[in-house]
Coordinates of C-alpha atoms in Angstrom, one line a residue:
M1134 CA 0.0 0.0 0.0
K1135 CA 2.8 2.4 1.0
K1136 CA 4.7 1.6 -2.2
N1137 CA 1.6 2.5 -4.3
I1138 CA 1.2 5.8 -2.6
V1139 CA 4.8 6.7 -3.2
K1140 CA 4.5 5.9 -6.9
I1141 CA 1.3 8.0 -7.2
I1142 CA 3.0 11.0 -5.6
A1143 CA 6.0 10.7 -7.9
L1144 CA 3.8 10.5 -11.0
L1145 CA 1.9 13.6 -9.8
L1146 CA 5.2 15.5 -9.4
V1147 CA 6.3 14.6 -12.9
F1148 CA 3.0 15.4 -14.4
S1149 CA 3.0 18.9 -12.7
V1150 CA 6.4 19.7 -14.2
F1151 CA 5.4 18.8 -17.7
A1152 CA 2.0 20.5 -17.4
S1153 CA 3.6 23.8 -16.3
G1154 CA 6.3 23.6 -19.0
T1155 CA 8.9 24.9 -16.4
P1156 CA 12.1 22.8 -16.2
N1157 CA 13.6 22.2 -12.8
V1158 CA 17.0 23.4 -14.0
Q1159 CA 17.3 27.1 -14.6
A1160 CA 18.5 28.0 -18.2
A1161 CA 22.0 29.5 -18.5
K1162 CA 21.9 33.3 -18.6
K1163 CA 23.4 35.1 -21.6
A1164 CA 26.4 37.5 -21.1
K1165 CA 25.5 41.2 -21.2
V1166 CA 27.1 44.6 -20.3
S1167 CA 26.6 45.9 -16.8
T1168 CA 25.5 49.3 -18.1
K1169 CA 24.4 51.0 -21.3
K1170 CA 25.6 54.5 -20.4
L1171 CA 28.7 56.0 -18.8
T1172 CA 29.7 59.5 -18.0
I1173 CA 33.4 60.2 -17.4
K1174 CA 35.4 63.4 -16.8
T1175 CA 38.5 63.8 -19.0
G1176 CA 41.5 62.2 -17.5
S1177 CA 39.4 59.8 -15.4
S1178 CA 38.5 56.1 -15.9
K1179 CA 35.6 53.8 -15.4
K1180 CA 35.2 50.1 -16.1
I1181 CA 32.6 48.3 -18.3
S1182 CA 31.8 45.0 -16.6
V1183 CA 30.4 42.0 -18.4
L1184 CA 27.8 40.1 -16.5
N1185 CA 27.2 36.3 -16.7
K1186 CA 30.6 35.6 -18.4
K1187 CA 31.1 32.2 -19.9
K1188 CA 34.1 30.2 -18.9
G1189 CA 36.5 30.0 -21.8
A1190 CA 34.9 32.9 -23.6
K1191 CA 36.8 36.0 -24.8
Y1192 CA 35.4 39.5 -24.5
T1193 CA 36.6 42.5 -26.6
F1194 CA 35.8 46.2 -26.4
K1195 CA 36.0 48.5 -29.4
A1196 CA 35.5 52.3 -29.4
S1197 CA 33.9 54.1 -32.3
K1198 CA 36.1 57.2 -31.8
K1199 CA 39.7 56.4 -30.7
K1200 CA 40.7 60.0 -30.1
I1201 CA 38.0 60.5 -27.4
V1202 CA 38.6 57.4 -25.2
S1203 CA 41.1 54.7 -24.7
I1204 CA 39.9 51.3 -23.5
S1205 CA 41.9 48.4 -22.0
K1206 CA 41.6 44.7 -22.6
K1207 CA 39.6 44.4 -19.4
G1208 CA 37.1 47.1 -20.3
V1209 CA 38.7 50.1 -18.4
V1210 CA 37.6 53.2 -20.3
K1211 CA 39.7 56.4 -20.0
A1212 CA 38.3 59.7 -21.2
L1213 CA 40.9 61.6 -23.3
K1214 CA 38.9 64.5 -24.6
K1215 CA 35.3 65.9 -24.6
G1216 CA 32.8 64.0 -26.7
T1217 CA 30.6 61.0 -27.1
V1218 CA 31.6 57.6 -28.2
K1219 CA 30.1 54.1 -28.4
I1220 CA 31.9 51.1 -27.1
T1221 CA 30.9 47.8 -28.8
V1222 CA 31.4 44.7 -26.6
K1223 CA 31.6 41.3 -28.2
E1224 CA 31.9 37.7 -26.9
T1225 CA 33.8 35.0 -28.8
Y1226 CA 33.0 31.5 -27.6
K1227 CA 33.7 28.3 -29.4
K1228 CA 34.8 30.2 -32.6
K1229 CA 31.5 32.1 -32.7
T1230 CA 31.4 35.9 -32.1
R1231 CA 28.4 37.8 -31.1
K1232 CA 27.7 41.4 -30.0
I1233 CA 26.5 41.5 -26.4
G1234 CA 26.0 45.2 -26.0
I1235 CA 26.8 48.8 -26.8
V1236 CA 27.8 51.3 -24.1
T1237 CA 27.4 55.0 -24.9
V1238 CA 30.2 56.9 -23.1
T1239 CA 29.9 60.7 -22.6
C1240 CA 33.2 62.4 -21.8
K1241 CA 32.8 65.7 -20.1
Q1242 CA 35.5 68.3 -19.7
A1243 CA 37.3 68.3 -16.4
N1244 CA 38.5 71.5 -14.7
S1245 CA 42.1 70.7 -15.7
S1246 CA 43.5 69.8 -19.1
D1247 CA 41.4 67.3 -21.0
G1248 CA 44.3 64.8 -21.4
A1249 CA 44.1 64.7 -25.2
L1250 CA 47.1 63.4 -27.0
P1251 CA 49.2 66.4 -28.3
P1252 CA 49.6 66.5 -32.0
A1253 CA 52.7 64.6 -33.1
A1254 CA 55.0 66.0 -35.8
S1255 CA 54.4 64.7 -39.3
L1256 CA 56.2 62.0 -41.2
P1257 CA 58.6 59.4 -39.7
A1258 CA 62.3 58.9 -39.7
A1259 CA 64.6 56.8 -41.8
S1260 CA 67.6 54.7 -41.9
M1261 CA 69.6 53.9 -38.8
Q1262 CA 72.9 54.0 -40.5
P1263 CA 74.6 57.4 -39.9
P1264 CA 76.3 59.1 -42.9
A1265 CA 80.1 58.6 -43.2
Q1266 CA 82.0 61.3 -41.3
T1267 CA 85.2 62.9 -42.5
S1268 CA 86.1 64.9 -39.4
T1269 CA 87.8 63.5 -36.4
P1270 CA 85.2 62.8 -33.6
P1271 CA 85.8 64.4 -30.2
S1272 CA 86.9 62.4 -27.2
P1273 CA 84.4 61.4 -24.5
S1274 CA 85.8 63.8 -22.0
Q1275 CA 85.0 66.8 -24.3
N1276 CA 81.2 66.1 -24.4
V1277 CA 79.8 65.3 -20.9
A1278 CA 76.7 67.0 -19.6
Q1279 CA 75.2 70.4 -20.3
T1280 CA 74.1 72.5 -17.4
P1281 CA 70.7 74.3 -17.1
S1282 CA 70.5 77.8 -18.3
P1283 CA 70.4 80.3 -15.4
E1284 CA 67.6 82.2 -17.1
A1285 CA 65.4 79.2 -17.3
T1286 CA 61.8 79.8 -16.4
E1287 CA 60.8 78.9 -12.9
S1288 CA 59.1 75.5 -12.9
P1289 CA 56.2 74.3 -10.7
E1290 CA 58.3 71.2 -10.0
P1291 CA 61.8 71.4 -8.4
P1292 CA 64.7 71.1 -10.9
L1293 CA 66.3 67.7 -11.4
E1294 CA 69.5 66.9 -9.7
L1295 CA 71.5 65.2 -12.4
K1296 CA 74.3 62.7 -11.7
T1297 CA 77.7 62.8 -13.4
I1298 CA 77.9 60.5 -16.4
V1299 CA 79.9 57.3 -15.8
P1300 CA 82.4 57.2 -18.7
D1301 CA 83.9 53.8 -18.0
L1302 CA 81.4 51.1 -16.9
P1303 CA 82.4 48.6 -14.3
D1304 CA 83.4 45.1 -15.3
G1305 CA 80.5 42.7 -15.4
F1306 CA 77.9 45.5 -15.4
D1307 CA 75.8 43.5 -17.9
K1308 CA 76.5 40.0 -16.4
K1309 CA 74.7 38.1 -13.7
Q1310 CA 76.5 38.5 -10.3
D1311 CA 76.5 36.2 -7.3
G1312 CA 74.2 37.1 -4.5
I1313 CA 71.8 39.2 -6.7
T1314 CA 68.2 38.2 -7.4
Y1315 CA 67.0 39.4 -10.8
G1316 CA 63.6 40.2 -12.0
S1317 CA 61.4 38.2 -14.4
V1318 CA 60.4 38.8 -18.0
Q1319 CA 56.8 38.4 -18.9
R1320 CA 55.6 38.2 -22.5
I1321 CA 52.2 39.8 -22.9
E1322 CA 49.7 40.6 -25.6
Y1323 CA 47.3 43.5 -25.7
Y1324 CA 44.6 44.6 -28.2
S1325 CA 45.5 47.7 -30.2
T1326 CA 42.7 50.0 -31.5
T1327 CA 45.5 51.7 -33.5
T1328 CA 46.3 48.6 -35.5
E1329 CA 43.1 46.7 -34.8
K1330 CA 44.9 43.6 -33.8
M1331 CA 46.6 41.9 -30.9
R1332 CA 50.2 43.2 -30.3
K1333 CA 53.1 41.8 -28.3
A1334 CA 55.4 43.3 -25.7
N1335 CA 57.8 42.2 -23.0
I1336 CA 57.5 43.4 -19.4
I1337 CA 60.5 43.2 -17.1
L1338 CA 59.3 43.1 -13.5
P1339 CA 61.8 43.9 -10.7
A1340 CA 63.0 41.2 -8.3
N1341 CA 60.4 40.5 -5.6
Y1342 CA 57.7 42.4 -7.5
T1343 CA 54.6 42.8 -5.3
E1344 CA 51.3 44.6 -5.8
S1345 CA 51.6 46.1 -2.4
K1346 CA 54.2 48.6 -3.9
Q1347 CA 53.9 50.9 -6.9
Y1348 CA 56.8 51.0 -9.4
P1349 CA 57.9 53.7 -11.9
V1350 CA 57.9 52.6 -15.5
L1351 CA 60.5 52.8 -18.3
Y1352 CA 59.4 52.3 -21.9
L1353 CA 62.4 51.0 -23.8
L1354 CA 62.2 51.2 -27.7
H1355 CA 64.0 49.1 -30.3
G1356 CA 65.6 50.0 -33.7
I1357 CA 64.4 49.8 -37.3
G1358 CA 65.1 46.1 -37.8
G1359 CA 64.1 44.9 -34.3
D1360 CA 61.0 44.2 -32.4
Q1361 CA 60.0 43.7 -28.7
N1362 CA 62.8 41.1 -28.4
E1363 CA 65.8 43.2 -29.7
W1364 CA 66.8 44.7 -26.3
L1365 CA 66.5 41.3 -24.6
K1366 CA 68.8 39.6 -27.2
G1367 CA 71.3 42.4 -27.5
A1368 CA 71.7 44.0 -24.0
T1369 CA 70.0 42.0 -21.2
P1370 CA 68.4 45.2 -19.6
E1371 CA 67.0 43.0 -16.8
I1372 CA 70.6 42.3 -15.7
I1373 CA 72.0 45.8 -16.3
V1374 CA 69.2 47.5 -14.3
G1375 CA 69.0 44.6 -11.9
N1376 CA 72.7 45.0 -10.9
L1377 CA 72.2 48.8 -10.4
T1378 CA 69.0 48.2 -8.4
A1379 CA 70.6 45.6 -6.1
K1380 CA 73.4 48.1 -5.3
E1381 CA 70.8 50.8 -4.7
Q1382 CA 72.3 52.9 -7.5
A1383 CA 69.0 52.9 -9.5
K1384 CA 65.4 52.7 -8.4
E1385 CA 63.3 49.6 -8.7
M1386 CA 61.3 49.9 -11.9
I1387 CA 59.1 48.1 -14.4
I1388 CA 60.6 48.1 -17.9
V1389 CA 58.2 47.8 -20.9
I1390 CA 59.7 46.8 -24.2
P1391 CA 57.1 47.1 -27.0
N1392 CA 57.0 46.5 -30.7
C1393 CA 57.3 50.1 -32.1
R1394 CA 56.2 49.1 -35.6
A1395 CA 52.5 50.1 -35.2
R1396 CA 50.9 48.7 -38.3
A1397 CA 49.0 45.5 -39.2
N1398 CA 52.1 43.7 -40.3
D1399 CA 54.4 44.5 -37.4
S1400 CA 57.0 41.7 -38.1
A1401 CA 60.6 42.7 -37.7
T1402 CA 62.2 43.9 -40.9
T1403 CA 64.8 46.3 -42.0
E1404 CA 63.0 48.3 -44.6
F1405 CA 64.0 51.8 -45.8
T1406 CA 60.6 53.2 -46.9
L1407 CA 58.3 56.0 -45.9
E1408 CA 55.6 53.5 -45.1
H1409 CA 57.9 51.6 -42.7
Y1410 CA 59.0 54.8 -41.0
A1411 CA 55.4 55.9 -40.7
A1412 CA 54.6 52.8 -38.7
F1413 CA 57.2 53.8 -36.1
D1414 CA 55.8 57.3 -35.9
N1415 CA 52.3 55.8 -35.5
F1416 CA 53.5 54.1 -32.3
I1417 CA 52.8 57.3 -30.3
N1418 CA 49.1 56.5 -30.8
D1419 CA 49.4 52.8 -29.9
L1420 CA 51.4 53.7 -26.8
H1421 CA 49.0 56.4 -25.6
D1422 CA 45.7 54.7 -26.4
N1423 CA 46.5 51.1 -25.8
L1424 CA 49.8 50.0 -24.2
M1425 CA 50.0 52.5 -21.4
P1426 CA 46.4 51.9 -20.3
Y1427 CA 47.1 48.1 -20.5
V1428 CA 50.2 48.5 -18.2
K1429 CA 48.2 50.7 -15.8
D1430 CA 45.4 48.1 -15.7
H1431 CA 47.6 45.0 -15.2
Y1432 CA 50.5 46.1 -13.0
S1433 CA 51.1 48.1 -9.9
I1434 CA 52.6 51.3 -11.2
A1435 CA 53.3 54.7 -9.9
T1436 CA 51.8 57.3 -12.2
G1437 CA 52.7 60.8 -13.2
R1438 CA 55.6 62.2 -15.3
K1439 CA 58.1 61.8 -12.4
N1440 CA 57.4 58.1 -12.5
T1441 CA 57.4 57.6 -16.3
A1442 CA 60.4 57.4 -18.7
I1443 CA 61.0 56.6 -22.3
A1444 CA 64.2 55.8 -24.1
G1445 CA 65.3 54.0 -27.3
L1446 CA 68.1 53.0 -29.6
S1447 CA 68.5 54.3 -33.1
M1448 CA 65.0 54.5 -34.7
G1449 CA 63.7 54.0 -31.2
G1450 CA 65.8 57.0 -30.1
R1451 CA 64.2 59.1 -32.8
E1452 CA 60.8 57.9 -31.5
S1453 CA 61.6 58.5 -27.8
L1454 CA 62.4 62.1 -28.8
N1455 CA 59.2 62.3 -30.9
I1456 CA 57.0 60.9 -28.1
G1457 CA 58.8 62.5 -25.2
L1458 CA 58.8 66.0 -26.6
N1459 CA 55.1 65.7 -27.7
M1460 CA 54.0 64.2 -24.4
T1461 CA 55.9 66.3 -21.9
D1462 CA 53.1 66.1 -19.4
T1463 CA 53.4 62.3 -19.4
F1464 CA 57.2 61.7 -19.6
G1465 CA 59.7 63.3 -17.1
Y1466 CA 62.7 61.4 -18.6
I1467 CA 63.6 61.1 -22.3
G1468 CA 66.6 59.1 -23.6
A1469 CA 67.9 58.7 -27.1
F1470 CA 70.9 56.4 -27.8
S1471 CA 72.3 57.0 -31.3
P1472 CA 69.0 58.5 -32.5
G1473 CA 68.3 57.7 -36.2
Y1474 CA 67.5 59.9 -39.1
G1475 CA 64.3 61.9 -39.2
V1476 CA 64.5 64.1 -36.1
F1477 CA 65.3 66.9 -38.5
A1478 CA 65.0 67.1 -42.3
Y1479 CA 67.3 64.7 -44.2
S1480 CA 67.9 62.6 -47.4
A1481 CA 69.4 59.1 -47.1
N1482 CA 69.0 55.6 -48.4
G1483 CA 66.8 56.9 -51.3
V1484 CA 64.4 58.5 -48.8
S1485 CA 63.8 62.2 -48.0
E1486 CA 61.7 63.5 -45.1
P1487 CA 61.0 67.0 -43.7
G1488 CA 61.8 65.9 -40.2
L1489 CA 59.7 65.5 -37.1
F1490 CA 61.1 68.8 -35.7
T1491 CA 62.6 72.1 -36.9
E1492 CA 65.3 73.8 -34.9
E1493 CA 62.7 76.1 -33.5
T1494 CA 60.3 73.3 -32.4
F1495 CA 63.0 71.0 -30.9
R1496 CA 62.7 72.2 -27.4
L1497 CA 60.9 71.6 -24.0
P1498 CA 58.0 73.9 -22.9
D1499 CA 59.2 76.4 -20.3
E1500 CA 57.2 74.7 -17.5
Y1501 CA 59.2 71.5 -18.1
K1502 CA 62.5 73.0 -19.0
N1503 CA 64.3 72.4 -15.7
N1504 CA 62.4 69.3 -14.5
T1505 CA 62.8 66.9 -17.5
L1506 CA 65.8 64.7 -18.0
L1507 CA 66.8 64.8 -21.7
M1508 CA 69.8 62.6 -22.4
I1509 CA 71.4 61.7 -25.7
N1510 CA 74.5 59.7 -26.5
N1511 CA 76.5 58.7 -29.6
G1512 CA 79.4 56.4 -30.4
I1513 CA 82.8 57.8 -31.5
S1514 CA 82.9 55.4 -34.4
E1515 CA 79.5 56.6 -35.8
G1516 CA 80.6 60.2 -35.8
G1517 CA 80.3 61.3 -32.2
E1518 CA 79.3 64.9 -32.0
N1519 CA 78.9 64.9 -35.8
A1520 CA 76.3 62.2 -35.8
I1521 CA 72.5 62.8 -35.5
G1522 CA 72.7 62.9 -31.7
G1523 CA 75.3 65.5 -31.9
T1524 CA 73.1 67.6 -34.1
C1525 CA 70.3 67.3 -31.5
H1526 CA 72.7 68.4 -28.8
K1527 CA 73.8 71.5 -30.8
V1528 CA 70.2 72.5 -31.4
L1529 CA 69.2 72.0 -27.8
E1530 CA 72.2 74.0 -26.7
K1531 CA 71.2 76.8 -29.1
N1532 CA 67.7 76.8 -27.7
E1533 CA 69.1 76.8 -24.1
I1534 CA 67.4 73.6 -23.2
P1535 CA 69.1 71.8 -20.3
H1536 CA 70.2 68.3 -21.3
I1537 CA 72.9 65.7 -21.2
F1538 CA 74.9 64.7 -24.3
Y1539 CA 78.0 62.5 -24.3
V1540 CA 80.0 60.3 -26.7
T1541 CA 81.7 57.0 -25.8
E1542 CA 83.7 54.3 -27.5
G1543 CA 81.7 52.2 -30.0
G1544 CA 79.7 52.7 -33.1
H1545 CA 76.0 52.3 -34.0
D1546 CA 75.8 49.3 -31.8
F1547 CA 75.0 47.8 -28.5
Q1548 CA 78.3 48.9 -27.0
V1549 CA 77.0 52.4 -27.1
W1550 CA 73.3 51.5 -26.4
K1551 CA 74.2 49.6 -23.3
H1552 CA 76.3 52.5 -22.1
G1553 CA 73.3 54.8 -22.7
L1554 CA 70.9 52.5 -20.8
Y1555 CA 73.3 52.2 -17.8
N1556 CA 73.7 56.0 -17.4
F1557 CA 70.0 56.7 -18.1
A1558 CA 69.0 54.2 -15.4
L1559 CA 71.3 56.0 -12.9
Q1560 CA 69.5 59.3 -13.6
I1561 CA 65.8 58.4 -13.7
F1562 CA 63.2 58.2 -10.8
Q1563 CA 65.7 59.7 -8.3

């Protein structure tokens, strides 16, 4: 009797489920954006969250107007200038992509500067091989350190206290040493709205990196034939800076080594064409809109120009000058090691360019004149003071811009570029 009653109850329960048409397991919810509207003041950031994310799915964020906002891989939106932009959010799951929402972002003017990217000078630079020199290059002792002009405009920040250039580097400065713990190299990918593809970079974290501390950041740029791996292969910056940090001669820092060839095909190649040079000049946009927000979003960094540096070798030296002098509110330290053609007008390797700067525009704004480190070096064998870096030095001197220029043994090679990195690391973030 009891068994029959149990069976009847079970049948009634099954019948009730089918009759109601309601399953006893709740259907999986679809992913969607957390909001459809955002208002952000220029210079500030807010995050677009995705609700009901699927495990294994990839979510991308794309802005309709790249000059108004930048957006990170994780959906952090930063307002660059006043305006309205739409962010399209997509989900890719099991090789299928669908749009899960559109967020309208209204960027309002903050009281201070709207944070817009300053206009970069036109066309990019050329070959990295300096022209043959006929004059005898000066010795290193003749070219160390320019002092600030006494008439320099008073700055809102205190003037930098520059260290003396080290002409002869210690033995083993670029080799691992006993008793020193070195940082780690992380290989990362980030989405670039500038090139509309994923791009690669290397991040060197200091020894014992922890998110409980905030670290200054050095962006280190490669030459015309290199990519994000050139510095790691040619100079071991993690060891050079690691040795200085361990001896408390340099500050702990995060080093970001990107691919400066900001175009769809960013593979390493030595190509003397205007199109190739334009890809390097386009990196200012990828850096500002994509890479810097990615680094801020993924690592524990100290922000502000006193915590942000940029330097590069050859073509990367040209770009560090281009970016640093066009983004003086962002970078407090600018280094150019054997800067390549294109800083000023030139013709070489079958290419002519008007130059990124004229003599009149190659300068720091008065407000940053005394509180920006501007350091340039060249090798004796590439022309020393008569090479492109020497020309930069003479123009800066004419414009009464405080800077450091020096020459050292070596040519257009890593002997000079390592020397530059060593001395630059000694100066920055102090």
